[in-house]
CSV table of N, CA, C and O in Angstrom, one decimal:
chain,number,residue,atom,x,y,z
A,1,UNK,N,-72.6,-46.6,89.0
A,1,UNK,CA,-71.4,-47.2,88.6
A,1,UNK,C,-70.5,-47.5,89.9
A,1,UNK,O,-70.6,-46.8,90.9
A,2,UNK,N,-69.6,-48.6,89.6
A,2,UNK,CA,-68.8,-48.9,90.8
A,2,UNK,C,-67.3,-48.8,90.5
A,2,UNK,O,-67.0,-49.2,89.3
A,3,UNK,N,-66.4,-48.3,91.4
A,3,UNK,CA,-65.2,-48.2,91.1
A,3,UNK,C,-64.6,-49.1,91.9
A,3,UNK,O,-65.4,-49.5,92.7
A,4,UNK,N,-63.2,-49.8,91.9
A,4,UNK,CA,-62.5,-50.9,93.1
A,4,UNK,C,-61.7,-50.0,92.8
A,4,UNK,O,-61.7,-49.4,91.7
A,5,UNK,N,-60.9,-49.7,93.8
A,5,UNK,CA,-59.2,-49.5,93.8
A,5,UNK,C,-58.6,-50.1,95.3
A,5,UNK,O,-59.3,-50.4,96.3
A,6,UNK,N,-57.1,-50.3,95.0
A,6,UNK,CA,-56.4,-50.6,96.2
A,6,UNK,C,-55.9,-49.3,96.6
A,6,UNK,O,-55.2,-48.6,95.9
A,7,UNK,N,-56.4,-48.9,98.1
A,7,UNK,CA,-55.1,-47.7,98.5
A,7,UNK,C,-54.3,-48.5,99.7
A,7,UNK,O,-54.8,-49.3,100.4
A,8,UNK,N,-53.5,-48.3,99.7
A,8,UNK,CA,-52.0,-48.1,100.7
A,8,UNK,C,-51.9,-47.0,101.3
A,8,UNK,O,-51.9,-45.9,100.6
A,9,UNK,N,-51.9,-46.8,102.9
A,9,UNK,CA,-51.6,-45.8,103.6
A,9,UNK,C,-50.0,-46.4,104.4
A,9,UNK,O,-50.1,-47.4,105.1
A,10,UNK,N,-48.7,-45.8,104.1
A,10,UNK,CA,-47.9,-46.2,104.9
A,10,UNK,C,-47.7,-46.0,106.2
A,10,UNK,O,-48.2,-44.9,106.6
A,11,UNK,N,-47.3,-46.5,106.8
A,11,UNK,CA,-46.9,-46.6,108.2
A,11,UNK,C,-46.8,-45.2,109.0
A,11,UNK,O,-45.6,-44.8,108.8
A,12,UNK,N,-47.4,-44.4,109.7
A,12,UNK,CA,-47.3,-42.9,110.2
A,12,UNK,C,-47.7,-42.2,109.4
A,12,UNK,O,-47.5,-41.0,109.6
A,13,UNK,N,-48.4,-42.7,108.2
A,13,UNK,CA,-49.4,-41.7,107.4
A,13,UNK,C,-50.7,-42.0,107.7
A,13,UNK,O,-51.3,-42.8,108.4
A,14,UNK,N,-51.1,-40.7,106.8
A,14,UNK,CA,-52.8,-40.3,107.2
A,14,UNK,C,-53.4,-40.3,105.4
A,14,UNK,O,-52.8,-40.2,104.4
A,15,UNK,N,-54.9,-40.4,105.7
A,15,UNK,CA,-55.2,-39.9,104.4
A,15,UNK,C,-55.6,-38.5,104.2
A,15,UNK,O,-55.6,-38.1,103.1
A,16,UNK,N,-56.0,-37.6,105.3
A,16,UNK,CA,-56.3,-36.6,105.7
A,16,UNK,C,-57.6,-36.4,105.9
A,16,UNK,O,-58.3,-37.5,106.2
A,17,UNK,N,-58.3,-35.4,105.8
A,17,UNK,CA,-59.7,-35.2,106.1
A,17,UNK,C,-60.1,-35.2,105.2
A,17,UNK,O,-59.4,-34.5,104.4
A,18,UNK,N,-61.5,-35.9,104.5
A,18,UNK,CA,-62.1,-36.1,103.3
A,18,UNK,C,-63.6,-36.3,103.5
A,18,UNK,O,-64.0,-36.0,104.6
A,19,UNK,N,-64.3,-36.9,102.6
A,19,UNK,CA,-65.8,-37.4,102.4
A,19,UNK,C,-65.8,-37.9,101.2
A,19,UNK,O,-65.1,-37.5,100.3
A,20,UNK,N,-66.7,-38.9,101.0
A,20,UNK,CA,-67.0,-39.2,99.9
A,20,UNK,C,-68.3,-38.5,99.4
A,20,UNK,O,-69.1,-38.2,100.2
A,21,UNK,N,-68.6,-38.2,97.8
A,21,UNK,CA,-69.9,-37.8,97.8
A,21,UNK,C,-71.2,-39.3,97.6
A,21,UNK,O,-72.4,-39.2,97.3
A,22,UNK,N,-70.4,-40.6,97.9
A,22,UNK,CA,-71.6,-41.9,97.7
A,22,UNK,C,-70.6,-42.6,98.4
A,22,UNK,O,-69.4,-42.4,98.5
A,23,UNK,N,-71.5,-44.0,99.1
A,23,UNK,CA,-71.1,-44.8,99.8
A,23,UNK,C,-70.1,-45.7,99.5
A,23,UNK,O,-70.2,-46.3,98.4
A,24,UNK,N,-69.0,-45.8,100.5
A,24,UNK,CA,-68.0,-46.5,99.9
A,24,UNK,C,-67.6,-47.8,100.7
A,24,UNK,O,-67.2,-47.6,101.8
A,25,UNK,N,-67.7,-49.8,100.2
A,25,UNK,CA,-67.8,-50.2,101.1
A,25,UNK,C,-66.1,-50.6,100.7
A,25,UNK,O,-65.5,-50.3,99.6
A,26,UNK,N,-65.4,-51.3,101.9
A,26,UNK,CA,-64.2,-52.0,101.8
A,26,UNK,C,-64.1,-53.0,102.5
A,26,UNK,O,-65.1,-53.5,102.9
A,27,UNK,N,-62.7,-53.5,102.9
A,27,UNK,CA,-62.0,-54.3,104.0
A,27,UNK,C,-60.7,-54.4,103.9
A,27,UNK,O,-60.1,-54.5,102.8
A,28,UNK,N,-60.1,-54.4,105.0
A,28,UNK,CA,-59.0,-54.0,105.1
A,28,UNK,C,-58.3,-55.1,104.7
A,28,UNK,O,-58.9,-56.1,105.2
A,29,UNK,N,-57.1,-55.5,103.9
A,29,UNK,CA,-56.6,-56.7,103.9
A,29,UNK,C,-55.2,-56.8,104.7
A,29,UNK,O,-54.9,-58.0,105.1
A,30,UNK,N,-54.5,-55.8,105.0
A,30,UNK,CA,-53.4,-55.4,105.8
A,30,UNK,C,-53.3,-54.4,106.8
A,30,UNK,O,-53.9,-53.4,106.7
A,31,UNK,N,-52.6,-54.7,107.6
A,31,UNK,CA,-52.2,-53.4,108.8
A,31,UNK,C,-53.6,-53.3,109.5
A,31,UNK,O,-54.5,-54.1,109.4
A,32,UNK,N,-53.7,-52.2,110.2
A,32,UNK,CA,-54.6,-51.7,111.3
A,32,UNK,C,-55.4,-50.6,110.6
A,32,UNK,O,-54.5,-49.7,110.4
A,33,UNK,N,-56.3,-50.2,110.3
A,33,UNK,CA,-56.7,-48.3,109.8
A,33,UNK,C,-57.5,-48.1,111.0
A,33,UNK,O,-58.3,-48.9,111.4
A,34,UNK,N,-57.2,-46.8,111.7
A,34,UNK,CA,-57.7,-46.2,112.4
A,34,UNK,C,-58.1,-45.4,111.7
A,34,UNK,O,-57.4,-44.8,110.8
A,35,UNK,N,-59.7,-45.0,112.2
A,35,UNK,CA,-60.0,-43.8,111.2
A,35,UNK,C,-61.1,-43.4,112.3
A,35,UNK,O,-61.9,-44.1,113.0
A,36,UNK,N,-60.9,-42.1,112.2
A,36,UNK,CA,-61.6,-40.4,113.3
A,36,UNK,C,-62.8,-39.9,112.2
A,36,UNK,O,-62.7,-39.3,111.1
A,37,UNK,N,-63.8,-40.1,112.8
A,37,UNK,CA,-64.7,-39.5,112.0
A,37,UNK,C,-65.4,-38.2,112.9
A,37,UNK,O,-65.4,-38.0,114.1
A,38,UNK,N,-66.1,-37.3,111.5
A,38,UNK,CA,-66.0,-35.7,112.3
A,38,UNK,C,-67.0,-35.5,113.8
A,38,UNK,O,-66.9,-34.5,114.4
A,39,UNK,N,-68.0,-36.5,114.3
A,39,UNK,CA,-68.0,-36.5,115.2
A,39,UNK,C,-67.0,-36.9,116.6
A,39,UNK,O,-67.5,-36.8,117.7
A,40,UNK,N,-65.8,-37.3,116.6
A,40,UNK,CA,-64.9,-38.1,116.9
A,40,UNK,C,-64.8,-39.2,117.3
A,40,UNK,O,-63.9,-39.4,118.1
A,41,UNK,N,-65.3,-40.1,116.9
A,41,UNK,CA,-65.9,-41.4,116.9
A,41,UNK,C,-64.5,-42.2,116.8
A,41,UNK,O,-64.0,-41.8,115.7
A,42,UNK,N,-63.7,-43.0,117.4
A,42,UNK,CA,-62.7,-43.5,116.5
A,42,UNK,C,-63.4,-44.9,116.2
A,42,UNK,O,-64.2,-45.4,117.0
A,43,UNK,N,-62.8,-45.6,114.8
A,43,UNK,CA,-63.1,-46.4,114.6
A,43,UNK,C,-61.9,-47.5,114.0
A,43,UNK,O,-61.2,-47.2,113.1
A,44,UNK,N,-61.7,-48.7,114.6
A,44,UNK,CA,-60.5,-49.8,114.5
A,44,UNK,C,-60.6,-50.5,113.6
A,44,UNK,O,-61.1,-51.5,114.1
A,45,UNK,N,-60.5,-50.7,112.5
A,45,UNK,CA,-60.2,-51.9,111.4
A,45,UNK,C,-59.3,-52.8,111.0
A,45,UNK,O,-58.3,-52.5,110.3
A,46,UNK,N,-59.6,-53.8,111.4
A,46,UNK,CA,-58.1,-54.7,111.2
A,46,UNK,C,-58.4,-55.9,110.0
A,46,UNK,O,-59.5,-56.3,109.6
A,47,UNK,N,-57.2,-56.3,109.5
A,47,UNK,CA,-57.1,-57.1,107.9
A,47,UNK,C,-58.8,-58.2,108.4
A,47,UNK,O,-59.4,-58.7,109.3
A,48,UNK,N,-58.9,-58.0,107.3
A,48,UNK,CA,-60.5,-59.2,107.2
A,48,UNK,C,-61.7,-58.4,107.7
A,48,UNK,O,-62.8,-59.0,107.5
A,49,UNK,N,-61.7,-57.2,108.2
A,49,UNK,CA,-62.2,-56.5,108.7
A,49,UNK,C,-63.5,-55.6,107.3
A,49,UNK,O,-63.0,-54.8,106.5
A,50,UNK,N,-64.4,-55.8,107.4
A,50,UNK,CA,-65.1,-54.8,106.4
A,50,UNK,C,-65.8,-53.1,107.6
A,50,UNK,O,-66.3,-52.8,108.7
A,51,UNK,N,-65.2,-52.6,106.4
A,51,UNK,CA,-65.8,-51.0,106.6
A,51,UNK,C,-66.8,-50.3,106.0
A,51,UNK,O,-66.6,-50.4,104.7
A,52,UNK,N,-67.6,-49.8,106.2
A,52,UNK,CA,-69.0,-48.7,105.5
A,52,UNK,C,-68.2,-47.4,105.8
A,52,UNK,O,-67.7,-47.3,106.9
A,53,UNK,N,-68.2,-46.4,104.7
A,53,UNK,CA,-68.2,-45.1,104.8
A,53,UNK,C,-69.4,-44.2,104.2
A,53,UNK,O,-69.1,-43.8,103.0
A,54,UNK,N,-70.3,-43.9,104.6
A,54,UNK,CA,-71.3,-43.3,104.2
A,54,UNK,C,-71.2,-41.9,103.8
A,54,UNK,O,-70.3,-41.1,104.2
A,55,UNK,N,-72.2,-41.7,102.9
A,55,UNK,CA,-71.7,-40.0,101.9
A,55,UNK,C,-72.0,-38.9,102.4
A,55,UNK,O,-73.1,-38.8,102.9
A,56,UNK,N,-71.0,-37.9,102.4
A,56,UNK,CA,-70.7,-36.6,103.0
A,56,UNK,C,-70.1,-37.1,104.6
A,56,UNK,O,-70.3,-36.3,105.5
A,57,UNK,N,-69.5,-38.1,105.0
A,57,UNK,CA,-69.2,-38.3,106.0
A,57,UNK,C,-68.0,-38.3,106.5
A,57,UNK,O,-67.4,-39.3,106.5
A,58,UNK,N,-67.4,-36.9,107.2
A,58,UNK,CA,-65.9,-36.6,106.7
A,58,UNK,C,-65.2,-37.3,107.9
A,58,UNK,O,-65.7,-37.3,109.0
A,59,UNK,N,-64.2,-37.6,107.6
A,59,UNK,CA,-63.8,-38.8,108.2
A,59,UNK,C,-62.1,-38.6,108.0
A,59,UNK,O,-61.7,-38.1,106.9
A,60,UNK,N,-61.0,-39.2,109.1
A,60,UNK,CA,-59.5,-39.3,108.6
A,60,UNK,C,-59.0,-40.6,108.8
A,60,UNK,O,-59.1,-41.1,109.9
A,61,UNK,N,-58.3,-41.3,107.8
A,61,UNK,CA,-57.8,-42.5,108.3
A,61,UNK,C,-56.4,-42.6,108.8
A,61,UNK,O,-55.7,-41.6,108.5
A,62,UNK,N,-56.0,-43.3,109.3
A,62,UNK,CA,-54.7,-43.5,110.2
A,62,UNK,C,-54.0,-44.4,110.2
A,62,UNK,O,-54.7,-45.4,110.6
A,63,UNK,N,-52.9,-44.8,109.8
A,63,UNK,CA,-51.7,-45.9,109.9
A,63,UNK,C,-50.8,-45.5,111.2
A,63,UNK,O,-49.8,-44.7,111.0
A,64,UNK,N,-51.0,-46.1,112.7
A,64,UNK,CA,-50.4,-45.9,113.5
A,64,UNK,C,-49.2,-47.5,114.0
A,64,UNK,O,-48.5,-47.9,114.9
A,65,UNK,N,-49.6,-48.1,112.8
A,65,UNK,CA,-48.8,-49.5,112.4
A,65,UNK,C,-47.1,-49.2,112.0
A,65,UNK,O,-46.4,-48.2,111.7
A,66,UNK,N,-46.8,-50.3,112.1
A,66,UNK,CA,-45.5,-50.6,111.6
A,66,UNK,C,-45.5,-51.0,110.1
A,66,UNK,O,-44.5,-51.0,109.5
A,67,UNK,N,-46.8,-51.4,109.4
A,67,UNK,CA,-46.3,-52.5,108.1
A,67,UNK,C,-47.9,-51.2,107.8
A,67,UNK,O,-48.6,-50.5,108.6
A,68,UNK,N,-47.8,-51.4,106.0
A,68,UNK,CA,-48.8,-50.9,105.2
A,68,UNK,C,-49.9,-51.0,105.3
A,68,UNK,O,-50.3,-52.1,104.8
A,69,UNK,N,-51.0,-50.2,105.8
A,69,UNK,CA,-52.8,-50.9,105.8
A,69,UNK,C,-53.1,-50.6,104.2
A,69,UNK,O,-53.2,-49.6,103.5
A,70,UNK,N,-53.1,-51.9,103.8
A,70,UNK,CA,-53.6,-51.8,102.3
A,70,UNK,C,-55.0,-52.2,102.1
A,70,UNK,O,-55.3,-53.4,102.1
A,71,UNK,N,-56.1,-51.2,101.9
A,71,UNK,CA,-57.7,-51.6,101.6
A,71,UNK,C,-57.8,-51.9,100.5
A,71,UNK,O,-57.0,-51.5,99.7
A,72,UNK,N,-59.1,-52.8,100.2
A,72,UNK,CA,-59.6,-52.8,98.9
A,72,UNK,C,-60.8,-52.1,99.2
A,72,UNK,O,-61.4,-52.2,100.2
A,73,UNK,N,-61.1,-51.0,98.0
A,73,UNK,CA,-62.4,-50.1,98.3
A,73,UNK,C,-63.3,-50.3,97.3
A,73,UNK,O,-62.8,-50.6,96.2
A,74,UNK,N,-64.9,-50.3,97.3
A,74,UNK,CA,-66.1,-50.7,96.4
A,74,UNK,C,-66.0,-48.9,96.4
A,74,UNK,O,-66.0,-48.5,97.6
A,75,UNK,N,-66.0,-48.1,95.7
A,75,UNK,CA,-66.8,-46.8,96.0
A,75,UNK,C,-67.7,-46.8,94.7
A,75,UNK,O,-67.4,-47.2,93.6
A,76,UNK,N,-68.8,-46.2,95.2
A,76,UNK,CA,-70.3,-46.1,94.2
A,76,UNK,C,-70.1,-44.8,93.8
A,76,UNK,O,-70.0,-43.8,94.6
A,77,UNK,N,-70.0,-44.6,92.4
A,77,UNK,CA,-69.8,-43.5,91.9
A,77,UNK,C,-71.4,-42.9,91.1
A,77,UNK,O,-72.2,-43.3,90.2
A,78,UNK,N,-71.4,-41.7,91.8
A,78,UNK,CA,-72.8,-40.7,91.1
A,78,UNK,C,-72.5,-40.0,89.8
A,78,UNK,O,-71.7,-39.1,90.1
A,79,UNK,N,-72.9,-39.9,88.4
A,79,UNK,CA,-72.3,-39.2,87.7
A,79,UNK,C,-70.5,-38.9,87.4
A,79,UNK,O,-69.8,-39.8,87.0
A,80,UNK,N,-70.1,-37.7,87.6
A,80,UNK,CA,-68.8,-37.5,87.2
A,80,UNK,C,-68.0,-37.1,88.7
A,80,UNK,O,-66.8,-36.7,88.7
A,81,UNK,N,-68.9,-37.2,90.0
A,81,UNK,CA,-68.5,-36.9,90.7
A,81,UNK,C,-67.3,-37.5,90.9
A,81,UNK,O,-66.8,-38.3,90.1
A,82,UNK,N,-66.5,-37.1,92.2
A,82,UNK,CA,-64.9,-37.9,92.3
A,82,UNK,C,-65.0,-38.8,93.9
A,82,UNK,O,-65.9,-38.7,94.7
A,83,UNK,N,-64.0,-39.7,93.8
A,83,UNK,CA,-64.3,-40.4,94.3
A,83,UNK,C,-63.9,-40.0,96.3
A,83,UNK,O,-64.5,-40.6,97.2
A,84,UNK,N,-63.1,-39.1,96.4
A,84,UNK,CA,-62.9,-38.5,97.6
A,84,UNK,C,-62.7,-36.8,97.7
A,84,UNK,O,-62.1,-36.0,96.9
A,85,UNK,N,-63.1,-36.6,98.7
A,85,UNK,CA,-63.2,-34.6,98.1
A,85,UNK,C,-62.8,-34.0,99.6
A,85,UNK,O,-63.5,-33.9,100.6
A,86,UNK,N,-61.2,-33.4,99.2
A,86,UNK,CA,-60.6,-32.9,100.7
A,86,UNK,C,-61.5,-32.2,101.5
A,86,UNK,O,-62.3,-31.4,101.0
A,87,UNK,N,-61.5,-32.4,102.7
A,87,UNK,CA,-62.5,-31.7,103.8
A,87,UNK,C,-61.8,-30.8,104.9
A,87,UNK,O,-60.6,-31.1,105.2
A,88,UNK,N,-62.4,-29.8,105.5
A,88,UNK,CA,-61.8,-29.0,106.5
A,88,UNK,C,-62.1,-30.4,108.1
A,88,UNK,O,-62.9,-31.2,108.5
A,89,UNK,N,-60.6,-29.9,108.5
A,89,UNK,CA,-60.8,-30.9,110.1
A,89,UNK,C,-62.1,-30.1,110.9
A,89,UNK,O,-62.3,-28.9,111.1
A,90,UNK,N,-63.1,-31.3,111.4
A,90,UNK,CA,-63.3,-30.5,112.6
A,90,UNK,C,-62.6,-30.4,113.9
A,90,UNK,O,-61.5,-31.0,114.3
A,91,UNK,N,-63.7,-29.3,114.6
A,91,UNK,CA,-63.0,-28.7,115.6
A,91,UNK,C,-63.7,-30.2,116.8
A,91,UNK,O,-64.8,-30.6,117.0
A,92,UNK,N,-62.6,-30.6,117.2
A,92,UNK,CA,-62.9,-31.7,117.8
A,92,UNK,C,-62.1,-31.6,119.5
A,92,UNK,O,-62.3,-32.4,120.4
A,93,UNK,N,-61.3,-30.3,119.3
A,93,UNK,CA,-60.9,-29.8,120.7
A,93,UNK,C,-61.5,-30.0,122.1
A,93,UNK,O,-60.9,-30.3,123.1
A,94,UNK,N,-62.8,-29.7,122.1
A,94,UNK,CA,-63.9,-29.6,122.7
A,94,UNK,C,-63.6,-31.4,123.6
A,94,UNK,O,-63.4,-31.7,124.8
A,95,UNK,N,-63.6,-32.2,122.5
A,95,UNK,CA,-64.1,-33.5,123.0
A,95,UNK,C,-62.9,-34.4,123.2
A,95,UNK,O,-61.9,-34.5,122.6
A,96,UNK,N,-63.6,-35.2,124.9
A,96,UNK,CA,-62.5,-35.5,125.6
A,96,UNK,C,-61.3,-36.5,125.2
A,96,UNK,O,-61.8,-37.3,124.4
A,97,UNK,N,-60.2,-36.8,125.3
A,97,UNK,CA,-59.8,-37.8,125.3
A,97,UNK,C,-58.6,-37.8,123.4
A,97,UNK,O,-57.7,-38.5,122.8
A,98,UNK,N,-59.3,-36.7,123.1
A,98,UNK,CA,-59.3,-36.4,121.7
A,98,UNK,C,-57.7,-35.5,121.2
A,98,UNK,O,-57.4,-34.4,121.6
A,99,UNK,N,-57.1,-36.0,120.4
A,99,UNK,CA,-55.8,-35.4,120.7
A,99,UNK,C,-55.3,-35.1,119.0
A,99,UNK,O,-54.2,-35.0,118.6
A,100,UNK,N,-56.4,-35.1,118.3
A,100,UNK,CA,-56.2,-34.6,116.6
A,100,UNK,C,-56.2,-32.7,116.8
A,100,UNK,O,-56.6,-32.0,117.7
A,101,UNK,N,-55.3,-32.4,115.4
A,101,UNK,CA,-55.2,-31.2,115.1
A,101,UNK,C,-56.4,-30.6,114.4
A,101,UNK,O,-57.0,-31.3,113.6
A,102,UNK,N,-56.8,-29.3,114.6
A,102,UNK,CA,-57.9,-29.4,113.5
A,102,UNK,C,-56.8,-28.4,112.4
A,102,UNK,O,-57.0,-27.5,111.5
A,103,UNK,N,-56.2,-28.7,112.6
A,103,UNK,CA,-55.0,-28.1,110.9
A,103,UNK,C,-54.8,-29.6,109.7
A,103,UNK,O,-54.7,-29.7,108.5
A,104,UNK,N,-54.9,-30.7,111.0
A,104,UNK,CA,-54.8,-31.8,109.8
A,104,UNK,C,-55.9,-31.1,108.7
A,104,UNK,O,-57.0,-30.4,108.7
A,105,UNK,N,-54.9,-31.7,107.6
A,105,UNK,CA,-55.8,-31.5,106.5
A,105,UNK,C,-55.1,-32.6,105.2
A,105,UNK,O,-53.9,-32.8,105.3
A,106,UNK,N,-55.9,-33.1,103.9
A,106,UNK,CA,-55.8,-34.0,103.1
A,106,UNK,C,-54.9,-34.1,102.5
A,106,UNK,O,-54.7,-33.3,101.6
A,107,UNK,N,-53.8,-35.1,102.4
A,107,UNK,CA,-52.2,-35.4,102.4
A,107,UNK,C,-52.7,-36.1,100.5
A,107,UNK,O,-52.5,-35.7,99.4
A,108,UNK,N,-53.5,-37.5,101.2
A,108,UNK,CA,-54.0,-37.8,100.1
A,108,UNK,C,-55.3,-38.5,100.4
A,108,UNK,O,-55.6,-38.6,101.5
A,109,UNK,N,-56.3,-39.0,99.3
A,109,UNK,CA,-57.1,-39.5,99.4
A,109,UNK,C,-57.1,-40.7,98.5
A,109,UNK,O,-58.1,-41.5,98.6
Protein backbone atom coordinates (compact mmCIF):
# COMPACT_ATOMS: atom_id res chain seq x y z
CA UNK A 1 0.00 0.00 0.00
CA UNK A 2 1.02 3.58 -0.70
CA UNK A 3 0.64 6.56 1.44
CA UNK A 4 1.15 10.49 -0.10
CA UNK A 5 1.43 13.09 2.45
CA UNK A 6 2.64 16.73 2.35
CA UNK A 7 5.26 17.56 5.13
CA UNK A 8 6.41 21.09 5.87
CA UNK A 9 9.64 21.58 7.72
CA UNK A 10 9.82 25.38 8.72
CA UNK A 11 12.66 27.41 8.41
CA UNK A 12 15.49 26.39 11.24
CA UNK A 13 13.73 23.19 11.82
CA UNK A 14 14.63 19.68 11.70
CA UNK A 15 12.69 16.52 11.34
CA UNK A 16 15.01 14.77 13.74
CA UNK A 17 16.57 11.45 13.51
CA UNK A 18 14.29 8.70 12.02
CA UNK A 19 14.05 5.72 9.41
CA UNK A 20 11.47 4.51 7.63
CA UNK A 21 10.61 0.76 7.90
CA UNK A 22 9.90 0.79 3.51
CA UNK A 23 11.04 2.89 0.86
CA UNK A 24 9.93 6.32 0.60
CA UNK A 25 10.12 8.26 -2.77
CA UNK A 26 9.47 12.28 -2.97
CA UNK A 27 10.40 15.75 -4.39
CA UNK A 28 10.85 18.59 -2.96
CA UNK A 29 8.45 21.26 -4.20
CA UNK A 30 9.80 24.23 -1.97
CA UNK A 31 12.74 25.49 -0.06
CA UNK A 32 16.15 23.60 0.12
CA UNK A 33 16.09 19.98 2.51
CA UNK A 34 19.31 19.17 3.63
CA UNK A 35 19.31 15.92 5.02
CA UNK A 36 22.46 13.99 7.11
CA UNK A 37 22.21 10.55 6.76
CA UNK A 38 23.80 8.13 9.58
CA UNK A 39 26.81 7.55 7.64
CA UNK A 40 27.26 11.35 7.30
CA UNK A 41 26.70 11.72 3.92
CA UNK A 42 24.98 15.17 3.42
CA UNK A 43 22.62 15.22 0.89
CA UNK A 44 21.06 18.72 -1.04
CA UNK A 45 17.48 18.75 -2.40
CA UNK A 46 16.14 21.58 -3.95
CA UNK A 47 12.22 22.28 -5.35
CA UNK A 48 11.86 19.85 -8.56
CA UNK A 49 14.34 17.85 -7.04
CA UNK A 50 13.34 13.91 -6.40
CA UNK A 51 14.55 12.01 -3.35
CA UNK A 52 14.90 8.02 -2.44
CA UNK A 53 14.93 7.18 1.17
CA UNK A 54 15.52 3.62 1.54
CA UNK A 55 14.34 1.33 4.63
CA UNK A 56 15.95 1.37 7.98
CA UNK A 57 18.02 4.20 6.67
CA UNK A 58 18.30 6.70 9.50
CA UNK A 59 18.59 9.85 8.28
CA UNK A 60 17.88 13.89 9.58
CA UNK A 61 16.33 16.49 7.43
CA UNK A 62 17.12 20.17 7.62
CA UNK A 63 15.56 23.51 6.72
CA UNK A 64 18.66 25.81 6.85
CA UNK A 65 16.26 28.17 4.48
CA UNK A 66 14.48 31.26 4.96
CA UNK A 67 10.94 30.05 3.37
CA UNK A 68 9.20 26.33 4.11
CA UNK A 69 10.72 23.09 2.39
CA UNK A 70 7.47 21.60 1.68
CA UNK A 71 7.82 17.70 0.23
CA UNK A 72 5.40 15.65 -1.38
CA UNK A 73 6.22 12.00 -0.06
CA UNK A 74 5.17 8.35 -1.85
CA UNK A 75 5.92 6.22 1.38
CA UNK A 76 5.30 2.31 0.75
CA UNK A 77 3.58 1.07 3.60
CA UNK A 78 4.32 -2.85 4.93
CA UNK A 79 1.35 -4.03 6.95
CA UNK A 80 0.39 -1.76 9.97
CA UNK A 81 3.80 -0.60 10.19
CA UNK A 82 4.18 3.40 10.67
CA UNK A 83 5.31 5.56 8.38
CA UNK A 84 8.51 7.03 10.30
CA UNK A 85 10.02 5.57 13.52
CA UNK A 86 12.29 8.05 15.83
CA UNK A 87 15.91 6.94 15.74
CA UNK A 88 19.00 7.48 18.08
CA UNK A 89 21.65 10.20 16.36
CA UNK A 90 24.67 8.63 15.34
CA UNK A 91 27.90 9.22 16.72
CA UNK A 92 29.14 11.09 13.77
CA UNK A 93 31.93 13.05 15.93
CA UNK A 94 34.52 11.03 14.59
CA UNK A 95 33.88 12.39 10.96
CA UNK A 96 35.50 15.34 9.53
CA UNK A 97 33.98 18.42 8.67
CA UNK A 98 30.81 17.23 10.58
CA UNK A 99 29.26 19.62 13.09
CA UNK A 100 25.73 17.64 14.13
CA UNK A 101 24.95 16.76 17.81
CA UNK A 102 24.54 13.26 18.49
CA UNK A 103 21.72 14.47 21.21
CA UNK A 104 19.70 15.64 18.11
CA UNK A 105 16.86 13.61 18.38
CA UNK A 106 13.11 13.40 16.62
CA UNK A 107 11.19 16.86 17.00
CA UNK A 108 8.92 15.47 14.31
CA UNK A 109 8.58 13.14 11.58
Amino acid sequence: MAVIRTITIPPGENTGWHYHPAKVQAVVLSGTLTRVLEDGVVEITRPGQPLIELPQQVHIGYNHGSEPVVILANYQVVGDSPLAVPAAAPDLSALPGCRLSSAQRLSSA
